[in-house]
Coordinates of C-alpha atoms in Angstrom, one line a residue:
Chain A
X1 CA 0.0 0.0 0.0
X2 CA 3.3 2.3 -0.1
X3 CA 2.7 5.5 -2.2
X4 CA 5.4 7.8 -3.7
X5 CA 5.2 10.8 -6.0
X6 CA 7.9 13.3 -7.3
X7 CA 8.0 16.0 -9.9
X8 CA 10.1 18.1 -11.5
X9 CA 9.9 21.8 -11.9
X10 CA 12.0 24.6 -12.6
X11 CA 15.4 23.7 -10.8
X12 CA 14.2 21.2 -7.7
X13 CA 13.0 17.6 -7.8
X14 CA 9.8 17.3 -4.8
X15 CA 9.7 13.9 -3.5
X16 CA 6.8 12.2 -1.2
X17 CA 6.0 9.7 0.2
X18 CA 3.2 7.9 2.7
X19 CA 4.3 7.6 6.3
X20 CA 2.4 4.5 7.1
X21 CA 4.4 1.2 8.1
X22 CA 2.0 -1.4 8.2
X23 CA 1.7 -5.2 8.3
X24 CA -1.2 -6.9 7.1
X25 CA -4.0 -5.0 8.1
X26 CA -2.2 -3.2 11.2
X27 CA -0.7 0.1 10.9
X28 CA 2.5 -0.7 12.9
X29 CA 3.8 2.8 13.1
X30 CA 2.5 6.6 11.0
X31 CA 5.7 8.7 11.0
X32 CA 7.8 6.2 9.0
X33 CA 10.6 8.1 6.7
X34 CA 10.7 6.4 3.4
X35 CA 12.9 9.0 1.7
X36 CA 16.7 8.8 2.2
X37 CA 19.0 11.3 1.8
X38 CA 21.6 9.7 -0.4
X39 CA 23.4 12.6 -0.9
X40 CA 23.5 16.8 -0.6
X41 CA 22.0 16.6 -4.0
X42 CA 20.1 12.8 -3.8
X43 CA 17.0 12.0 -3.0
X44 CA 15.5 8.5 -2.8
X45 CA 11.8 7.3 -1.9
X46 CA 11.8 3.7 -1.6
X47 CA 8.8 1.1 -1.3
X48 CA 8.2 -2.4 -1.9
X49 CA 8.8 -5.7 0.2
X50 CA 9.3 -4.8 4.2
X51 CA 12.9 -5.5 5.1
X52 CA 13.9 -5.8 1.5
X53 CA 13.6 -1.5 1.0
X54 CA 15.7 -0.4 4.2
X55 CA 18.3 -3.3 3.9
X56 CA 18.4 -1.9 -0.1
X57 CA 18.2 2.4 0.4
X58 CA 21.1 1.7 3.3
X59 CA 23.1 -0.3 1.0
X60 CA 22.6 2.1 -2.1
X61 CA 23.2 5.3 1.0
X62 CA 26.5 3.6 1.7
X63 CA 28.0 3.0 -0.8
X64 CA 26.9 6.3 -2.3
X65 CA 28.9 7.6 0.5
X66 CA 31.9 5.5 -0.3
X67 CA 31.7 6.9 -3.6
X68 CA 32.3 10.4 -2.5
X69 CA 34.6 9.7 0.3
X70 CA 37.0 7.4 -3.0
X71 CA 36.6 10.3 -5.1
X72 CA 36.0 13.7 -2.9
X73 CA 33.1 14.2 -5.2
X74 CA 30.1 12.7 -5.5
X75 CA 28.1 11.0 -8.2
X76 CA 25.8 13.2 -10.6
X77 CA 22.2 12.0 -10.7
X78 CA 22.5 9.8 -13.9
X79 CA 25.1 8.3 -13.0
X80 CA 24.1 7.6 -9.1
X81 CA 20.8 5.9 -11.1
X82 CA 22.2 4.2 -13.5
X83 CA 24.2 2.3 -10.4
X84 CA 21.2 1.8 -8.3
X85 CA 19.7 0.7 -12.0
X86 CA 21.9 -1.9 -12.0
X87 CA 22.3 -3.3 -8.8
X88 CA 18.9 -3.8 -8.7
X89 CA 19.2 -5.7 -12.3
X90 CA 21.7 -8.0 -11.0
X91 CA 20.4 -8.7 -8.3
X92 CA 16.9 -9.5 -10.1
X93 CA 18.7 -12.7 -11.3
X94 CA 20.4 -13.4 -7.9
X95 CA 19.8 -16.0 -5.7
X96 CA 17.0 -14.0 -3.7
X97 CA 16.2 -10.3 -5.7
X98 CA 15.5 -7.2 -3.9
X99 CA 12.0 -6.3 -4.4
X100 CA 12.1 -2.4 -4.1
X101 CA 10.7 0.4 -6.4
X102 CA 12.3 3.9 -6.2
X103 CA 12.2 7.1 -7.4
X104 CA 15.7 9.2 -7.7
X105 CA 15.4 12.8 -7.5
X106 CA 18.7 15.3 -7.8
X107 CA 19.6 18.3 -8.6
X108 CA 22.7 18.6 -11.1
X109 CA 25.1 21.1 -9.3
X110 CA 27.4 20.9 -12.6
X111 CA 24.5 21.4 -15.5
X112 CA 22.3 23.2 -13.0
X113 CA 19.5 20.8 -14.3
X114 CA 16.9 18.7 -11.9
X115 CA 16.9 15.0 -13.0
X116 CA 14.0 12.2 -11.9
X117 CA 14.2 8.8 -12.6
X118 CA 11.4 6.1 -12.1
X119 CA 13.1 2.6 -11.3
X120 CA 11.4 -0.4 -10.7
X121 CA 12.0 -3.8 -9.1
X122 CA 13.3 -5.4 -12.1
X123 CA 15.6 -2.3 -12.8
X124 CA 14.1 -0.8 -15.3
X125 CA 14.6 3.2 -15.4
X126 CA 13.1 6.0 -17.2
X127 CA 14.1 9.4 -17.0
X128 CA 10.7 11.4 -16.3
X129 CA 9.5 14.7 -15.7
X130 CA 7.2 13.0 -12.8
X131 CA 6.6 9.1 -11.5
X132 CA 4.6 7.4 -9.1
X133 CA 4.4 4.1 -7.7
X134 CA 1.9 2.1 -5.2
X135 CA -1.6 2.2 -6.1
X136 CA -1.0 6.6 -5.9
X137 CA 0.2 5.7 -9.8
X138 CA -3.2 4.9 -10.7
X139 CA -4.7 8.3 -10.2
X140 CA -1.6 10.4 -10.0
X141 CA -0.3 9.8 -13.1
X142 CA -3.0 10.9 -15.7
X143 CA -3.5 14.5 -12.7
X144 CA -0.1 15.0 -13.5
X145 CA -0.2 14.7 -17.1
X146 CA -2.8 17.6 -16.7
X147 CA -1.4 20.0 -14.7
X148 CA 2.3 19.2 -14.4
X149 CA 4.7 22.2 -15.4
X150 CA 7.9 21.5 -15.9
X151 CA 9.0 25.4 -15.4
X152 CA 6.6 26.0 -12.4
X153 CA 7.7 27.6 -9.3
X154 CA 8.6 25.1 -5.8
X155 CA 4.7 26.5 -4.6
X156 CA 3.0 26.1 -7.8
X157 CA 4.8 22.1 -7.5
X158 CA 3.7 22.3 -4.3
X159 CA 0.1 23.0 -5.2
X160 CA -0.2 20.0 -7.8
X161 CA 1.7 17.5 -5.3
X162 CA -1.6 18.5 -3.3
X163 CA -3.9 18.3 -5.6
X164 CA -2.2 14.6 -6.4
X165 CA -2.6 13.6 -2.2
X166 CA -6.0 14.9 -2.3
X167 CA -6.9 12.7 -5.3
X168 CA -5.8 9.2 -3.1
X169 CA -7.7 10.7 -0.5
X170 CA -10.7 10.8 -2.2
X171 CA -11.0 7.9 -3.7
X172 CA -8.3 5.3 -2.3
X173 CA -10.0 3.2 -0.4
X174 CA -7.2 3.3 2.1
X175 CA -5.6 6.8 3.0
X176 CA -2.3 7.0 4.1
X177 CA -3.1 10.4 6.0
X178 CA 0.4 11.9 6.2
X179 CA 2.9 12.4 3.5
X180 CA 6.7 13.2 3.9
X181 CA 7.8 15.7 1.5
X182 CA 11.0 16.3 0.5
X183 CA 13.0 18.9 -2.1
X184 CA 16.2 18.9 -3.4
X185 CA 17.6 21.9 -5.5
X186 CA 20.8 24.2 -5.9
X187 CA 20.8 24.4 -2.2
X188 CA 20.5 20.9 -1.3
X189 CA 17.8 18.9 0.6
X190 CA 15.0 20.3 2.9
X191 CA 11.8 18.6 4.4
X192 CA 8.5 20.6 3.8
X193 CA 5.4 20.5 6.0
X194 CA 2.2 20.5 3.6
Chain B
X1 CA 0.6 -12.1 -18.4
X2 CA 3.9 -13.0 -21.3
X3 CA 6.8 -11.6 -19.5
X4 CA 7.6 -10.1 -23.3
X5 CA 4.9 -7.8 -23.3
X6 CA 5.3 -6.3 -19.7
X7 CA 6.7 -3.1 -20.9
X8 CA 5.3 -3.1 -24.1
X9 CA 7.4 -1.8 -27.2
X10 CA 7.8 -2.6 -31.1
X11 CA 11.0 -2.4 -33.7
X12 CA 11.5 -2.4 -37.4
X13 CA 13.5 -2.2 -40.1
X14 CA 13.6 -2.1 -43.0
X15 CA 15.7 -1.9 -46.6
X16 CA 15.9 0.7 -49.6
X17 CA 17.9 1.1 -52.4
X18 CA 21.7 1.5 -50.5
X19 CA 19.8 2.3 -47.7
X20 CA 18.6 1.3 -44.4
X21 CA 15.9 2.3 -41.6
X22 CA 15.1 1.6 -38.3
X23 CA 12.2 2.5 -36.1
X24 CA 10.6 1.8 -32.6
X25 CA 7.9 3.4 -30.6
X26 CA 8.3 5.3 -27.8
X27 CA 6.4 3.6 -24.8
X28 CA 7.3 2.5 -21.8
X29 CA 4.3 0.6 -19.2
X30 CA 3.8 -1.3 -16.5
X31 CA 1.2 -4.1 -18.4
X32 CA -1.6 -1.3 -19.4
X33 CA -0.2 2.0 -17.2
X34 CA 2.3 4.2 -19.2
X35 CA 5.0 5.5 -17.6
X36 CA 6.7 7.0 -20.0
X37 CA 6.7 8.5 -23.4
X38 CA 10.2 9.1 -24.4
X39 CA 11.7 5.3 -23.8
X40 CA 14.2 4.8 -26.4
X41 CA 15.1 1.5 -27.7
X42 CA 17.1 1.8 -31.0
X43 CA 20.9 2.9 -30.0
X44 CA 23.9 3.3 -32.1
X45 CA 26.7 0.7 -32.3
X46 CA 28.8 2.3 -34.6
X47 CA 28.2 4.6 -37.0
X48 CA 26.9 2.4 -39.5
X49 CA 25.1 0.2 -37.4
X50 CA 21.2 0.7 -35.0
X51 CA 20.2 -2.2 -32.7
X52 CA 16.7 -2.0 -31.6
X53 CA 15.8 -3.6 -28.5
X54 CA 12.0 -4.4 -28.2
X55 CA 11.1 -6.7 -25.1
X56 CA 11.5 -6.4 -20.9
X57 CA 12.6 -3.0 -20.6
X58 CA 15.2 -3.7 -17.8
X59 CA 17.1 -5.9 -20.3
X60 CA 17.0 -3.3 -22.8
X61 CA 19.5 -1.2 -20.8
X62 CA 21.3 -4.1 -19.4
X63 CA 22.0 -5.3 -23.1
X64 CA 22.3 -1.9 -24.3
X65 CA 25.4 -1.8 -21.9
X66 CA 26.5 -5.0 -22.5
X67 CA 27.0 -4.5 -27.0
X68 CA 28.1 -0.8 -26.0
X69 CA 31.4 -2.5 -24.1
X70 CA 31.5 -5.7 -26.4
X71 CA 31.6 -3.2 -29.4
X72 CA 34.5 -1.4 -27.8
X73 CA 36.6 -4.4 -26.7
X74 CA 36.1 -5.8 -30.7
X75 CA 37.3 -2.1 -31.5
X76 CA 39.9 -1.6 -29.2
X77 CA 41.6 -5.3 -29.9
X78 CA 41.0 -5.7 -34.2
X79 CA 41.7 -1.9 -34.4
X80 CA 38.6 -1.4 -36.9
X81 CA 34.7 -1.0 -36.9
X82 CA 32.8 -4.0 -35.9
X83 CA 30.5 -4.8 -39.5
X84 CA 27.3 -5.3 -39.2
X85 CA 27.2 -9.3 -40.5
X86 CA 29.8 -9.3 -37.4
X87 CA 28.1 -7.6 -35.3
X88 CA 25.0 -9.5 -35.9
X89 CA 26.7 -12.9 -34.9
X90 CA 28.0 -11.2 -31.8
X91 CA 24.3 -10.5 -31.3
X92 CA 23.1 -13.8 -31.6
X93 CA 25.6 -15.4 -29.4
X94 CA 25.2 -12.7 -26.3
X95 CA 21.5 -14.2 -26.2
X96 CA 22.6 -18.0 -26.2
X97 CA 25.0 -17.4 -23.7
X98 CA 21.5 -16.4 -21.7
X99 CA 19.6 -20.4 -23.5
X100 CA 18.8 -21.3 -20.2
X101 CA 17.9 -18.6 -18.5
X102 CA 17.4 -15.6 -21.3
X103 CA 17.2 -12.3 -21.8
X104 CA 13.8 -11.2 -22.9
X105 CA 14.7 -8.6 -25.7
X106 CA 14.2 -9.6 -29.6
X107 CA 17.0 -7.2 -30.9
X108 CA 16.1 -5.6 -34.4
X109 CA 19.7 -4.7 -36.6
X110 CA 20.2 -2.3 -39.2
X111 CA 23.4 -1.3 -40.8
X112 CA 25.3 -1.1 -44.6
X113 CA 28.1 -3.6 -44.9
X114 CA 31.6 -2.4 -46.9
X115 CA 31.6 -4.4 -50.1
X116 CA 34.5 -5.5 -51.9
X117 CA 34.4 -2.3 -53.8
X118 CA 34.1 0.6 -51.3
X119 CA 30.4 0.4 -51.6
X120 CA 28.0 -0.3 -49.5
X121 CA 25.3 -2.9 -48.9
X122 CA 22.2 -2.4 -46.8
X123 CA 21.9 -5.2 -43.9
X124 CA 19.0 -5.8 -41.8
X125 CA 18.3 -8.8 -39.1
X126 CA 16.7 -10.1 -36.3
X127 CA 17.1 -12.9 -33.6
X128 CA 14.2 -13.8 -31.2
X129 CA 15.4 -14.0 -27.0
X130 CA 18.2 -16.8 -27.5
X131 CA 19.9 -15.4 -30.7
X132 CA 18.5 -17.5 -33.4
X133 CA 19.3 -15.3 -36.4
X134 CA 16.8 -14.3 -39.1
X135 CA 17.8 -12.2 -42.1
X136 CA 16.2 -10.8 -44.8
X137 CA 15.9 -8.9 -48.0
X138 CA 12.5 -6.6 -47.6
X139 CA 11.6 -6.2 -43.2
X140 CA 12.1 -7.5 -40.5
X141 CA 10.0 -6.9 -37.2
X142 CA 9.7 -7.6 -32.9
X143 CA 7.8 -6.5 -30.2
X144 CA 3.9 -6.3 -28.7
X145 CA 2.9 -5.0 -32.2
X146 CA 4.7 -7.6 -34.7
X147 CA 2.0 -9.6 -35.6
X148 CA 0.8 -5.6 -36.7
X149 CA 3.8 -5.0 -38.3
X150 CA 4.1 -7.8 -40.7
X151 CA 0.6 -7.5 -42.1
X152 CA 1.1 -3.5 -43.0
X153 CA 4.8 -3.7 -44.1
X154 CA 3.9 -6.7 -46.1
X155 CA 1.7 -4.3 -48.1
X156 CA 3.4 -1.1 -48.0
X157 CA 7.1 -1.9 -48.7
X158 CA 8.0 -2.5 -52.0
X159 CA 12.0 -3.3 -53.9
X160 CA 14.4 -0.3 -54.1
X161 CA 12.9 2.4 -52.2
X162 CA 14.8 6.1 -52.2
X163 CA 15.8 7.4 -48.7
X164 CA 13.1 9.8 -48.4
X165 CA 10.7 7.4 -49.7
X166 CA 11.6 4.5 -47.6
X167 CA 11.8 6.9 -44.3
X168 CA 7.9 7.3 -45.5
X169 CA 7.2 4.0 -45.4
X170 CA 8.5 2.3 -42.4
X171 CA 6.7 5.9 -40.9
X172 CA 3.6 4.8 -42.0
X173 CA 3.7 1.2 -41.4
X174 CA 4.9 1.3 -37.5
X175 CA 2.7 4.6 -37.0
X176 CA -0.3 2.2 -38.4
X177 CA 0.4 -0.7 -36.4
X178 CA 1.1 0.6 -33.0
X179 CA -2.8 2.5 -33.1
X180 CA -3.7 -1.6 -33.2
X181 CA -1.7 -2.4 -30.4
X182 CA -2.2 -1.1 -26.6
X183 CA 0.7 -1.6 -25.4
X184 CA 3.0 0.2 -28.4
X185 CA 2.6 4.0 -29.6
X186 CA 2.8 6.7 -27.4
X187 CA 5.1 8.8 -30.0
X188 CA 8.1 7.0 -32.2
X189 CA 11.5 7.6 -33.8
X190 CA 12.9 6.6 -36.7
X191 CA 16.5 6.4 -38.2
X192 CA 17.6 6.0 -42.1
X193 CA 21.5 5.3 -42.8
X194 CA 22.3 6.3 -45.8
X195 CA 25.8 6.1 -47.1
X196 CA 27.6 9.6 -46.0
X197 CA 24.8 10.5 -43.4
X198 CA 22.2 9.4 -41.1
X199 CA 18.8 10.9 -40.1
X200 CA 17.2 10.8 -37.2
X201 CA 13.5 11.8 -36.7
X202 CA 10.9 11.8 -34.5
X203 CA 7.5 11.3 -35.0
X204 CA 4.5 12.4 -33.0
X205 CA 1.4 9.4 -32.4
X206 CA -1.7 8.9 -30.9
X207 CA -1.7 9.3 -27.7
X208 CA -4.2 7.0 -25.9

């Protein structure tokens, strides 16, 4: 029942995602972070298989991190997805796959340009001007083709990541209630309250 | 559910007269959802040779890697272009490495071959997911719309087609096809390879 949206806009990448940890029909906890912080620039909302998405975003977060610490920089969006890409494609032929969907949001400090990328369980990746995933998708998707601006402003993005909550809430059967929300731009990561 | 029509997609290609083209759609779904509409699965090899890559769109860009370094190792060790015939054999045998266990991509090919005389010669192929090699001397054609494909290219294409003509046709036939299929469309591009240049368009399609 995890749902995740992000957008692009006009330099910065939002990213939310539902709060709710549940387990069968139990919410086990409401204020749940499924966003990580790869890097000052990375975003990444994770969902999926319980266990399978933290013990995946803290591997991707690490080595991410070893990454920067090898290299004293740190890996440009495409790049950092076309990694996570792939791990997640080998391991769909392992042994026991990682079943996780993400979206990567980051903010290019070298072109200046906000990059999203939709990535799926069985690693494939799209480049997109704005993804969902969980049942959100289902309604999300064809709001955003509507009213989706790829120059508007971080408020007027604000506005139609609303106008995308309110949509589940109407007419999800289940509502998740509270949303992180999370934007990355040329001044790095910070955690809105909508 | 076919696991070869989870993301949708469709190829072809197509000969003229010392010419080639090549041409896929542009969607990318999850079963009937689109996600995308700008999912490109033709690349470049070299300069004389397009691989299309219709099929399970997470081994589109895992193959697309894997011929973009085993182009570069043929490269860096015979000192030369990889040609197309080649290339097409390298291909075939990358997917029965897989027999057991395959990759679920039916790559489309189109290139021109050096002849004997400095010329060249238009080459087209296709394998399906474990590399079994088909060529031809009209079309050749993969993906959720084939069965589409065929029946419209079979009566559209015709012998020795001029560049701009034959960019036309293979327009026309995928553009017809993938309105029959649900799971193609969504916009498409299209490559012709001439001999001293290549040109790349892209098309505009139904959108529903």
């Amino acid at each position: 029942m995890d749902i995740s949206f992000a957008l692009t806009g006009k330099g910065y990448v939002i990213v939310a995602a539902d709060t709710v940890a549940a387990r069968s029909i139990v919410k086990m906890k409401v204020d749940e972070d499924k966003i990580k912080v790869l890097s000052p620039h990375l975003l990444m909302a994770y969902s999926g298989e319980p266990g399978d998405t933290v013990q995946f975003a803290e591997y991707v977060e690490r080595n991410i991190r070893l990454y920067q610490i090898r290299n004293t920089h740190a890996l440009r969006p495409p790049s950092a997805a076309s990694w996570i890409r792939r791990t997640l494609a080998d391991s769909l032929r392992s042994r026991k796959p990682y079943a996780v969907n993400l979206l990567v949001g980051g903010y290019d400090t070298s072109t200046h340009n906000p990059h999203l990328y939709w990535i799926d369980y069985l690693g494939t990746m799209s480049e997109v001007p704005f993804a969902a995933h969980g049942y959100g998708a289902y309604f999300a998707l064809s709001l955003l083709d509507r009213y989706h601006d790829p120059e508007a402003s971080v408020e007027e993005g604000l506005a139609t990541l609303k106008r995308c909550i309110d949509e589940v809430a109407k007419r999800l059967v289940v509502n998740p209630e509270k949303y992180k929300v999370k934007i990355v731009d040329k001044d790095g990561v910070r955690e809105v309250e909508i | 559910m076919s696991i070869m029509e989870y993301n949708g997609g469709s190829v072809i290609a197509m000969v003229g007269k010392d010419c080639v083209a090549i041409a896929s759609d542009l969607r990318l779904g999850n079963q009937a959802l689109g996600i995308s509409s700008n999912f490109q699965k033709i690349f470049p090899m070299t300069n004389r040779i397009f691989l299309g890559l219709p099929g399970l769109a997470t081994d589109v860009t895992t193959l697309k890697e894997t011929f973009r370094y085993r182009v570069n190792m043929f490269t860096i060790k015979e000192e030369r272009e990889i040609e197309p015939e080649t290339f097409a054999h390298l291909v075939s045998s990358t997917l029965y490495e897989r027999r057991f266990g395959p990759w679920f991509i039916e790559p489309v090919m189109a290139g021109l071959q050096k002849t004997h005389d400095g010329g060249y010669k238009p080459y087209i192929a296709a394998t399906d997911l474990i590399g079994c090699l088909n060529f031809a001397k009209d079309f050749v054609v993969a993906g959720t719309a084939s069965t589409k494909l065929f029946g419209v290219a079979e009566g559209l294409w015709e012998p020795d087609l001029e560049p701009e003509d034959l960019f036309e046709t293979i327009s026309q036939t995928l553009l017809n096809a993938v309105d029959r299929d649900a799971y193609s469309g969504w916009g498409a591009e299209v490559y012709v390879l001439t001999k001293d240049k290549v040109i790349k368009r892209t098309l505009k399609g139904r959108m529903d």
